[in-house]
XYZ file of C-alpha atoms in Angstrom:
521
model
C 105.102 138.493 109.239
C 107.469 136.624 111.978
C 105.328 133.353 112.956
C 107.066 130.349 115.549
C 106.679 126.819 115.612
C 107.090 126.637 119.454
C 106.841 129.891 120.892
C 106.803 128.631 123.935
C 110.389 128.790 124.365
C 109.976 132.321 124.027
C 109.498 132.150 127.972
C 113.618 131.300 127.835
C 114.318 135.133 127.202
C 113.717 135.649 130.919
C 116.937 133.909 131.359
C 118.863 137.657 129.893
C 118.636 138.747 133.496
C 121.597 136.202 134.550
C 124.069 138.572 132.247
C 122.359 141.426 133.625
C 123.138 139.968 136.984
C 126.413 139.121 136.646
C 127.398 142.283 135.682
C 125.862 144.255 138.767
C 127.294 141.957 141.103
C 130.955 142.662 139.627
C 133.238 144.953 140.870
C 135.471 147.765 138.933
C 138.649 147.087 139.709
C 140.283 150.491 141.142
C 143.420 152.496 140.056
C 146.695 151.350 141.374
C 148.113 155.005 141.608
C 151.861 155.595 143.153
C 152.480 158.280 145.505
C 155.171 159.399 147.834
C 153.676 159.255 150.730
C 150.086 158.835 152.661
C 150.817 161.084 155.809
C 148.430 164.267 154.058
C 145.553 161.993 152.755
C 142.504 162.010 154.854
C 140.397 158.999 155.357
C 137.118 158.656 153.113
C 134.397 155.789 153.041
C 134.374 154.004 149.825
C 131.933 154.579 147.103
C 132.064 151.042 145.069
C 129.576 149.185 146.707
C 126.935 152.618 147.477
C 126.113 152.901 143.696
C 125.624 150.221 141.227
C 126.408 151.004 137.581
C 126.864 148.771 134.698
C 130.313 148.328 133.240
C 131.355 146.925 129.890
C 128.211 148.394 128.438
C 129.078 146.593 125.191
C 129.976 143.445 126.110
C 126.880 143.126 128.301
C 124.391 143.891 124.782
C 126.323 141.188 122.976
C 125.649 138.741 125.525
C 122.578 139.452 126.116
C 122.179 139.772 122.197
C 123.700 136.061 121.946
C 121.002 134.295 124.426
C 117.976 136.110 122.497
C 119.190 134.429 119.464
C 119.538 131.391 120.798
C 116.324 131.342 122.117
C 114.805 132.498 119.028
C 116.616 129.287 117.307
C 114.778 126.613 119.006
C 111.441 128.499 118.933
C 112.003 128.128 115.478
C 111.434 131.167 113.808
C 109.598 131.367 109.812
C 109.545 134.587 108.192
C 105.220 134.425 106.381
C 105.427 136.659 103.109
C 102.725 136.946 100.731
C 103.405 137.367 96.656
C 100.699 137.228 94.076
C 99.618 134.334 91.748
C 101.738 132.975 89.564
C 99.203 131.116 88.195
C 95.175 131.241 87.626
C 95.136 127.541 88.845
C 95.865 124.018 88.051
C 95.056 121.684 84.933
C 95.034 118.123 86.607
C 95.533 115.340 83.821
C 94.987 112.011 84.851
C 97.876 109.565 83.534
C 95.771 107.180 81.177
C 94.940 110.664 79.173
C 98.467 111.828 78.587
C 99.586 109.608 75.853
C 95.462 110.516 74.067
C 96.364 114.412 74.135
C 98.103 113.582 70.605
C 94.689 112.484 68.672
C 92.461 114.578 71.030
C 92.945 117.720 69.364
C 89.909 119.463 70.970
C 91.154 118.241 74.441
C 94.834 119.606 73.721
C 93.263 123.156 72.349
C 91.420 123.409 75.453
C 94.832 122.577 77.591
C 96.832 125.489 75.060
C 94.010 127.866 76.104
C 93.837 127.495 79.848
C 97.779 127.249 79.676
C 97.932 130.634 77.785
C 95.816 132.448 80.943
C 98.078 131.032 83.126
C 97.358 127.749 84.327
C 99.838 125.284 85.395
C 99.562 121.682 84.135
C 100.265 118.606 86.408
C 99.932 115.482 86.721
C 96.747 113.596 88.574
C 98.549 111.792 91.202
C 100.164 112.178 94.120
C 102.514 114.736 94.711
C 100.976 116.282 91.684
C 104.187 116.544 88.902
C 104.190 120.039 87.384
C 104.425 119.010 83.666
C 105.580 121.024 80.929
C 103.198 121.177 77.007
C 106.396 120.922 75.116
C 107.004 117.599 77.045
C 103.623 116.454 78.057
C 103.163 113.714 75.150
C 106.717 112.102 75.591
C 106.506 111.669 79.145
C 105.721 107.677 80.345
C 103.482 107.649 83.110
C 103.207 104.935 85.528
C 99.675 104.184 86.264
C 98.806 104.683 89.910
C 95.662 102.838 91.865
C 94.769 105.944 93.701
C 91.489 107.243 93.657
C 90.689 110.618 92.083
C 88.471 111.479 94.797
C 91.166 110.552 97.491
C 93.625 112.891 95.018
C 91.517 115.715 94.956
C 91.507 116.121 98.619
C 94.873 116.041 98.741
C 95.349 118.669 96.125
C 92.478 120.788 98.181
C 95.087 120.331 101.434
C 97.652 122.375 98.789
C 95.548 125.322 97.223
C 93.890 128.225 98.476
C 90.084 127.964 98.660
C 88.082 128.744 95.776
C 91.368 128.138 92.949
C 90.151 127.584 90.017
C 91.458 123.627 89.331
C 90.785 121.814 85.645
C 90.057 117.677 86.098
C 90.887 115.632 83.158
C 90.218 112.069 83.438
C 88.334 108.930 82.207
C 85.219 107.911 82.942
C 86.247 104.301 84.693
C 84.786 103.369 87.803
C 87.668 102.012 89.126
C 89.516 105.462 89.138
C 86.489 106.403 91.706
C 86.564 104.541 94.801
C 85.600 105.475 98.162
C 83.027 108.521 99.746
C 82.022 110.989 97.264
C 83.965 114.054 98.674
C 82.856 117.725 98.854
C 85.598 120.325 97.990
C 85.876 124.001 98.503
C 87.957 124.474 94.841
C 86.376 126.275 91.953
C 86.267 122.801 90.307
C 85.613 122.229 86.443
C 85.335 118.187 85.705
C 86.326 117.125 82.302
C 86.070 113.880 80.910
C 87.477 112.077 78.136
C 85.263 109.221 76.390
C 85.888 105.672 77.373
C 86.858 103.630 74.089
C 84.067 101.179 72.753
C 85.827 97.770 73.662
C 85.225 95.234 76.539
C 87.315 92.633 78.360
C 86.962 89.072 78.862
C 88.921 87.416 81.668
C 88.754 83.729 83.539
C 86.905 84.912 86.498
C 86.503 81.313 88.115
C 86.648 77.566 87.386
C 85.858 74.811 89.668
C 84.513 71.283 89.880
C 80.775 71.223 90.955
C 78.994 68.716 93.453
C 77.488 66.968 90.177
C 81.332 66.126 89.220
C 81.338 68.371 86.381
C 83.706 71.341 85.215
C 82.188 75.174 85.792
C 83.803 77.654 83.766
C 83.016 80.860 84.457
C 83.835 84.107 82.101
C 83.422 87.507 82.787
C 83.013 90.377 79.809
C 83.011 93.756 81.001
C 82.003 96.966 78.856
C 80.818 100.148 79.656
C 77.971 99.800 80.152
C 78.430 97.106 82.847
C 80.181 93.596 83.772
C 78.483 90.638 82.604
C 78.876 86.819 83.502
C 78.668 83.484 81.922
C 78.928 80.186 83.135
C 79.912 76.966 80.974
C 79.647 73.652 82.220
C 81.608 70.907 80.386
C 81.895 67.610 81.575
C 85.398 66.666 82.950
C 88.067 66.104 79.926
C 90.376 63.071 80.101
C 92.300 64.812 77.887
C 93.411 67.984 76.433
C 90.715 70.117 74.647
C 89.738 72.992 73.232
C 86.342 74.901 73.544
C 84.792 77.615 72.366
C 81.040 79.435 72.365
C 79.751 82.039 70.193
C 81.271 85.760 71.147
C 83.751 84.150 73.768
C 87.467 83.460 72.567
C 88.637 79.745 72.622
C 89.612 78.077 75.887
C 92.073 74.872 76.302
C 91.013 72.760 79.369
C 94.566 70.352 80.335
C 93.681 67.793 82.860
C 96.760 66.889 84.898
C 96.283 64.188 87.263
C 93.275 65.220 88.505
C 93.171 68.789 88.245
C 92.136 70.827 85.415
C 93.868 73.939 83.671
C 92.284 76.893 81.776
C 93.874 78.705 79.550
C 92.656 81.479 77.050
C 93.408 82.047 73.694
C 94.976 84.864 72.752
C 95.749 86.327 76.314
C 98.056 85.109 78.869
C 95.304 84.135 81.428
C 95.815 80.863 83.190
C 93.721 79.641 85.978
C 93.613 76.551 87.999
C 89.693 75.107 88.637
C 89.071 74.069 91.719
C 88.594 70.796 92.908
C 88.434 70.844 96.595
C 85.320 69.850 98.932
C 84.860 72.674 101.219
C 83.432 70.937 104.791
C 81.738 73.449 106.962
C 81.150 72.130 110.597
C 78.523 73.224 112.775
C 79.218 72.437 116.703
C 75.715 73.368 118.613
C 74.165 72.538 121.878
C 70.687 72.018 123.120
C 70.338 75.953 123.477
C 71.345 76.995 120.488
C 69.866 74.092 118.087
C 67.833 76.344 116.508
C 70.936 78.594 115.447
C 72.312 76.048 113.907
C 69.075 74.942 111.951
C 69.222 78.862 110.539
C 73.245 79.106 109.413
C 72.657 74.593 108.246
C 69.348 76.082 106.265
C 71.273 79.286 104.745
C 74.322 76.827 103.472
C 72.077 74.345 101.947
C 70.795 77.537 99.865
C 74.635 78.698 98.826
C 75.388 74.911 97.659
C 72.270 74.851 95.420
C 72.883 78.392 93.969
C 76.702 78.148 93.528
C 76.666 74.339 93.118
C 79.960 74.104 95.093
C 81.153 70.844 96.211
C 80.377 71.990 99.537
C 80.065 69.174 102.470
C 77.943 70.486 105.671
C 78.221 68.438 109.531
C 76.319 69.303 112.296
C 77.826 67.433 115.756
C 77.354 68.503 119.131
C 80.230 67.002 120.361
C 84.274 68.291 119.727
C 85.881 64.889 119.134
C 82.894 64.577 115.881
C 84.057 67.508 113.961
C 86.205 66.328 110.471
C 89.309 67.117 110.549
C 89.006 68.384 107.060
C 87.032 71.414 108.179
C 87.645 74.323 106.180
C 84.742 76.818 108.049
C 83.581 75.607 111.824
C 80.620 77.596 113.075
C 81.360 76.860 116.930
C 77.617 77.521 118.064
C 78.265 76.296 121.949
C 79.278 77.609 124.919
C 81.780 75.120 125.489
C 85.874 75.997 125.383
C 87.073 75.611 122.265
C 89.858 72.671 122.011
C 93.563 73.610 121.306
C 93.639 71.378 117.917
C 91.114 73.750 116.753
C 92.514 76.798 117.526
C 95.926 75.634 116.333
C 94.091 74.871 112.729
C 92.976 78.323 112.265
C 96.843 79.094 111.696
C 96.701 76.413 108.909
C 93.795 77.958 107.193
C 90.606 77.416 108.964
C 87.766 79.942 109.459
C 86.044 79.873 112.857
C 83.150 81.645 113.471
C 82.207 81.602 117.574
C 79.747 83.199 119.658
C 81.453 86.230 121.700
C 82.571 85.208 125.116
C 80.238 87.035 127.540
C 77.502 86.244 130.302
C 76.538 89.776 129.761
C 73.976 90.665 127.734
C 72.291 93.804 126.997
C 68.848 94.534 124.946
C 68.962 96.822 122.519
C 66.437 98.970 120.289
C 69.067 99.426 116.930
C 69.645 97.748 113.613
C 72.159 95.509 112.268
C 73.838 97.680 109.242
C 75.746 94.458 107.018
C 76.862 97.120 104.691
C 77.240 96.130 100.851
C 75.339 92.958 101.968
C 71.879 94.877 102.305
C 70.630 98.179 102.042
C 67.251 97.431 104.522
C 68.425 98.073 108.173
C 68.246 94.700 110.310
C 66.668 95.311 113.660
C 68.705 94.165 116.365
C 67.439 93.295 120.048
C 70.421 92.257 121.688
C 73.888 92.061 121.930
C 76.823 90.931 124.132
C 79.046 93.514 126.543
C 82.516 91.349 125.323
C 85.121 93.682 124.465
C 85.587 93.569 120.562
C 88.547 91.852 119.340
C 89.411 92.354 115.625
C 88.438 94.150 112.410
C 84.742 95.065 112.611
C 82.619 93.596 109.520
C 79.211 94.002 110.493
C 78.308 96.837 112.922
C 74.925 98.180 115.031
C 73.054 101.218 114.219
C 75.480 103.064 117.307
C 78.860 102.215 115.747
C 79.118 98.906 118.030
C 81.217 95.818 116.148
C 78.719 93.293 116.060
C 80.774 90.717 113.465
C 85.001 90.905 114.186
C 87.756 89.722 112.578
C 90.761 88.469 112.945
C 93.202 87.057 110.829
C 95.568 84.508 112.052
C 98.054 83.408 109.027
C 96.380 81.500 106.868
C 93.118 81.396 108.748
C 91.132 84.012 110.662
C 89.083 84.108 113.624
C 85.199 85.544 113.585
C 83.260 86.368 116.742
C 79.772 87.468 116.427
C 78.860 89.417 119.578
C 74.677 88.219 119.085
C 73.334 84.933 117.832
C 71.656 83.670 114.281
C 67.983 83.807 116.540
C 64.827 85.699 115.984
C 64.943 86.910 119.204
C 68.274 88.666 119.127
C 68.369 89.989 115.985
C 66.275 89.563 112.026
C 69.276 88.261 110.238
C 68.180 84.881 110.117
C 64.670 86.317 108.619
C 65.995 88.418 106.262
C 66.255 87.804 102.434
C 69.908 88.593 102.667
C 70.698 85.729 105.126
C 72.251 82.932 102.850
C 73.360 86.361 100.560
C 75.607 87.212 103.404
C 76.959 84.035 104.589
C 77.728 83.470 100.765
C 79.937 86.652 100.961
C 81.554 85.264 104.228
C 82.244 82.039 102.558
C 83.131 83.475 99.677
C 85.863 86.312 100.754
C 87.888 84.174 102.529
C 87.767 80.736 100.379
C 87.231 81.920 96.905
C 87.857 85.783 96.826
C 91.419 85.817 95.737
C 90.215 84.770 91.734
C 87.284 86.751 91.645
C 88.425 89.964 92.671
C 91.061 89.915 89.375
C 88.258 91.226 87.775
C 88.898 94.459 88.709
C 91.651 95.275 86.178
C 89.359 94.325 83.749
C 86.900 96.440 85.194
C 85.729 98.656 81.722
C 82.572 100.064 83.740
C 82.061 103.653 83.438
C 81.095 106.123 85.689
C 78.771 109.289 83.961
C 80.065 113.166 85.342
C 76.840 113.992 87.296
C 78.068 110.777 89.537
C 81.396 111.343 90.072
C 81.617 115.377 90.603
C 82.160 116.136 94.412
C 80.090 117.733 96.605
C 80.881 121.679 96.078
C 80.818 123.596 98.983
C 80.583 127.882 99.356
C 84.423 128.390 98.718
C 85.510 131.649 100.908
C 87.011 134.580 98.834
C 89.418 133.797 96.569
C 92.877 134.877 97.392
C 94.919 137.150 95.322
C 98.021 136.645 97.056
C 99.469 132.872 98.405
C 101.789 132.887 101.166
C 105.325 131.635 101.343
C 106.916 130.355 104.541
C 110.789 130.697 105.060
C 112.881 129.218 107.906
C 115.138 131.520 109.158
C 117.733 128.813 111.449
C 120.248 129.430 108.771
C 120.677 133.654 109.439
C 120.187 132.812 112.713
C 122.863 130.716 113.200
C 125.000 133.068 110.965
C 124.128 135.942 113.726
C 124.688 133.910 116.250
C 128.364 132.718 115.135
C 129.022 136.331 114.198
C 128.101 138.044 117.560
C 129.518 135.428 119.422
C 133.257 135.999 117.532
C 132.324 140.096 118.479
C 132.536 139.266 121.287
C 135.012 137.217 122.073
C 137.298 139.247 120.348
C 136.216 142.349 122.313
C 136.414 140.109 125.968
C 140.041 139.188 124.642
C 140.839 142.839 123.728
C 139.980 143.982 127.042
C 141.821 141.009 128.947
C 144.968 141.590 126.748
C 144.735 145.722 127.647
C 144.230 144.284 131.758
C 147.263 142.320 131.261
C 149.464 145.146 129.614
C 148.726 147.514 132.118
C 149.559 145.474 135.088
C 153.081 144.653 133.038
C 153.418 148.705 132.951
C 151.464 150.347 135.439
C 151.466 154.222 135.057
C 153.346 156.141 137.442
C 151.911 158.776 139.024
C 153.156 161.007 142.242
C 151.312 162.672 144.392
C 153.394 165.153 146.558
């Protein structure tokens, strides 16, 4: 079946009548025929222009030939043919498995099996490597981030619905990110038996508000992650510690600052010494916002005992110029300086710039930060500026983003009241302020956990959605471009017929040269 990728250029075909045209309009050249003498002709009207014939018959149907190709060229052409299955479907192996399939011998039985009805074996990842059994242990696989549910809708994008498709993977949670998809693919979900062993990794280390060193250690298993937290008091010299089930740890003070380092891995950390200052800039009308964001940070300092250094002023010129977060609570313009320090790393957090306000009967959704819809009253009209965070019940940004260097810009488009919105009353208030704080001073360590990550995920959790696949379909169809004859047609007519116009011109010529004679008497 003949398909086009732009058939509207199929409209260009009405452009054969210009040949057509030409060709009417010429005229025949008439017979020069020599005679003796005209004194016993009799006069006639001519009969060129009274009936209109075509002439050069041939040359017209190349030419008209040689357009229609040309048009058919850039509506780009593909020729759809449909073959039958090669294949019953695909075995998807995720990389960590391949270099198991040697000691698995159930798992590689399986494999010969569905090979042997005529399933094709590739690779889980993208672009989905077609691998071969003979080769499939000696192959080294680079280990991709990409999410198996993310993969699998890619794969869908590349099979006919209701294909028969073999998973083999791991059970880590990491491997699993994202929605839960839903898939249209006869899908069968195997999964191969996370070893029993756990990590242990640095996940943080920093100097408390007591002046004392806070170690913390993370152990992950299968089961899930699990944290510790040892507190030593600062060293004045190299040591080495070590508590029961946790490997050793050497703590090197260097003027000042402490190093972490634990045995038997190559994991080095540097703890944390630094005061954060947060600043709070508020005004008469919005004292009591500040009281609710000054009462939620006093909670974070006592739960993460972080040397953490809180100022309320109402006035610019009083805020440190240390300040790592500024909550600018105040109507007032915010100076240059301050602006300028966001670039060096500062966090500012400011109230939307809006007289327009607009009540509202939604919820505040904070997403991972709570699970109980927030109701939300009001909110401001200001155009949102940045990467939405926290959102309303309608889709509207209600928390923004935006990152500026080494610092980033927040605008919150309702205020830490009562009136405007239950954040302030909710449990999850100092929770979500800590995850603020925390994402964009101390993230950067913590999140190393994840290649460490050992937790598993159980097959009831992560099989997709499955949706009613359409019939299955015995034949798949194979798309050719067809530019390349085309452009061998059109070259070929187009040397017909010039060597036919030439033939004709060269015959024109010759006869003029040597006309015929011919008397009439």
């Amino acid at each position: 079946m003949l398909q086009f990728l732009n058939p509207a250029y199929l409209v260009a075909l009405v452009g054969l009548a210009i040949p057509i045209a030409i060709h009417l309009w010429s005229r025949k050249a008439g017979k020069r025929i020599r005679i003796g003498s005209i004194s016993l002709l009799q006069h006639a009207p001519s009969k060129q222009m009274r009936s209109i014939r075509l002439h050069e018959l041939a040359l017209l149907l190349l030419r008209c030939l040689l357009l229609s190709l040309l048009v058919l060229l850039i509506a780009q052409p593909q020729w759809i043919s449909s073959q039958p299955k090669k294949q019953a479907g695909w075995i998807l192996i995720s990389p960590q498995i391949i270099t198991q399939l040697n000691i698995n011998t159930s798992l590689q039985q399986t494999i010969d099996t569905l090979r042997q009805n005529g399933y094709e074996i590739r690779l889980f990842e993208s672009g989905f490597t077609k691998i071969e059994t003979s080769t499939i242990s000696e192959k080294k696989i680079l280990q991709s981030n990409t999410s198996y549910w993310s993969l699998l809708k890619e794969a869908e994008n590349q099979l006919p619905s209701g294909t028969h498709v073999y998973a083999i993977t791991e059970e880590n949670l990491q491997a699993f990110q994202g929605k839960r998809p839903s898939t249209d693919l006869n899908l069968q979900w195997i999964t191969v038996p996370t070893p029993d062993t756990s990590n242990i990794w640095l996940s943080d280390a920093f100097v408390d508000k007591t002046d004392s060193l806070r170690i913390q250690i993370g152990v992950s298993q299968p089961e899930g992650n699990a944290f510790q937290t040892l507190t030593r008091k600062k060293p004045p010299a190299p040591i080495t510690v070590s508590e029961m089930g946790l490997p050793a740890m050497k703590i090197t003070p260097t003027n000042g600052r402490f190093t972490i380092a634990l045995s038997g891995t190559d994991q080095v950390i540097q703890a944390d010494t630094s005061t954060q200052t947060i600043s709070i800039l508020y005004e008469q009308e919005t004292s009591e916002d500040a009281s609710y964001v000054s009462s939620a940070i006093q909670a974070i300092t006592e739960f993460t005992r972080r040397k953490i250094n809180l100022v309320q002023v109402k006035q610019a010129s009083q805020i440190p110029a240390n300040t790592n977060w500024l909550f600018w609570l105040s109507s007032q313009p915010i100076p240059t300086q301050w602006q300028a320090n966001v670039k060096n790393g500062m966090h500012l957090l400011q109230y939307a710039s809006s007289e327009k306000f607009i009540s509202t009967q939604t919820w505040l959704q904070l997403r991972e930060y709570s699970t109980i819809p927030i109701y939300l009253n009001r909110i401001s009209e200001a155009d949102p500026e940045g990467d939405s965070i926290w959102e309303s019940g309608t889709g509207k940004p209600v928390l923004t983003q935006e990152q500026q260097e080494k610092g980033s810009i927040l605008r919150l488009y309702t205020r830490f009241h009562p009136q405007w919105n239950g954040l302030v009353w909710d449990a999850s208030f100092a929770e979500t302020l800590l995850q603020l704080l925390h994402k964009n001073s101390w993230e950067p360590q913590f999140r190393s956990s994840d290649k460490y990550d050992l937790r598993m995920i159980s097959l009831q959790q992560l099989l997709p959605l499955q949706t009613q696949a359409p019939t299955k379909l015995e034949e798949t169809r194979q798309l050719t471009n067809l530019h390349i004859p085309l452009w061998i047609l059109i070259v070929l007519v187009l040397v017909v017929e010039r060597w036919i116009s030439e033939r004709k011109r060269t015959l024109a010529e010759n006869q003029k040269k040597n006309p015929a004679q011919q008397v009439v008497s």
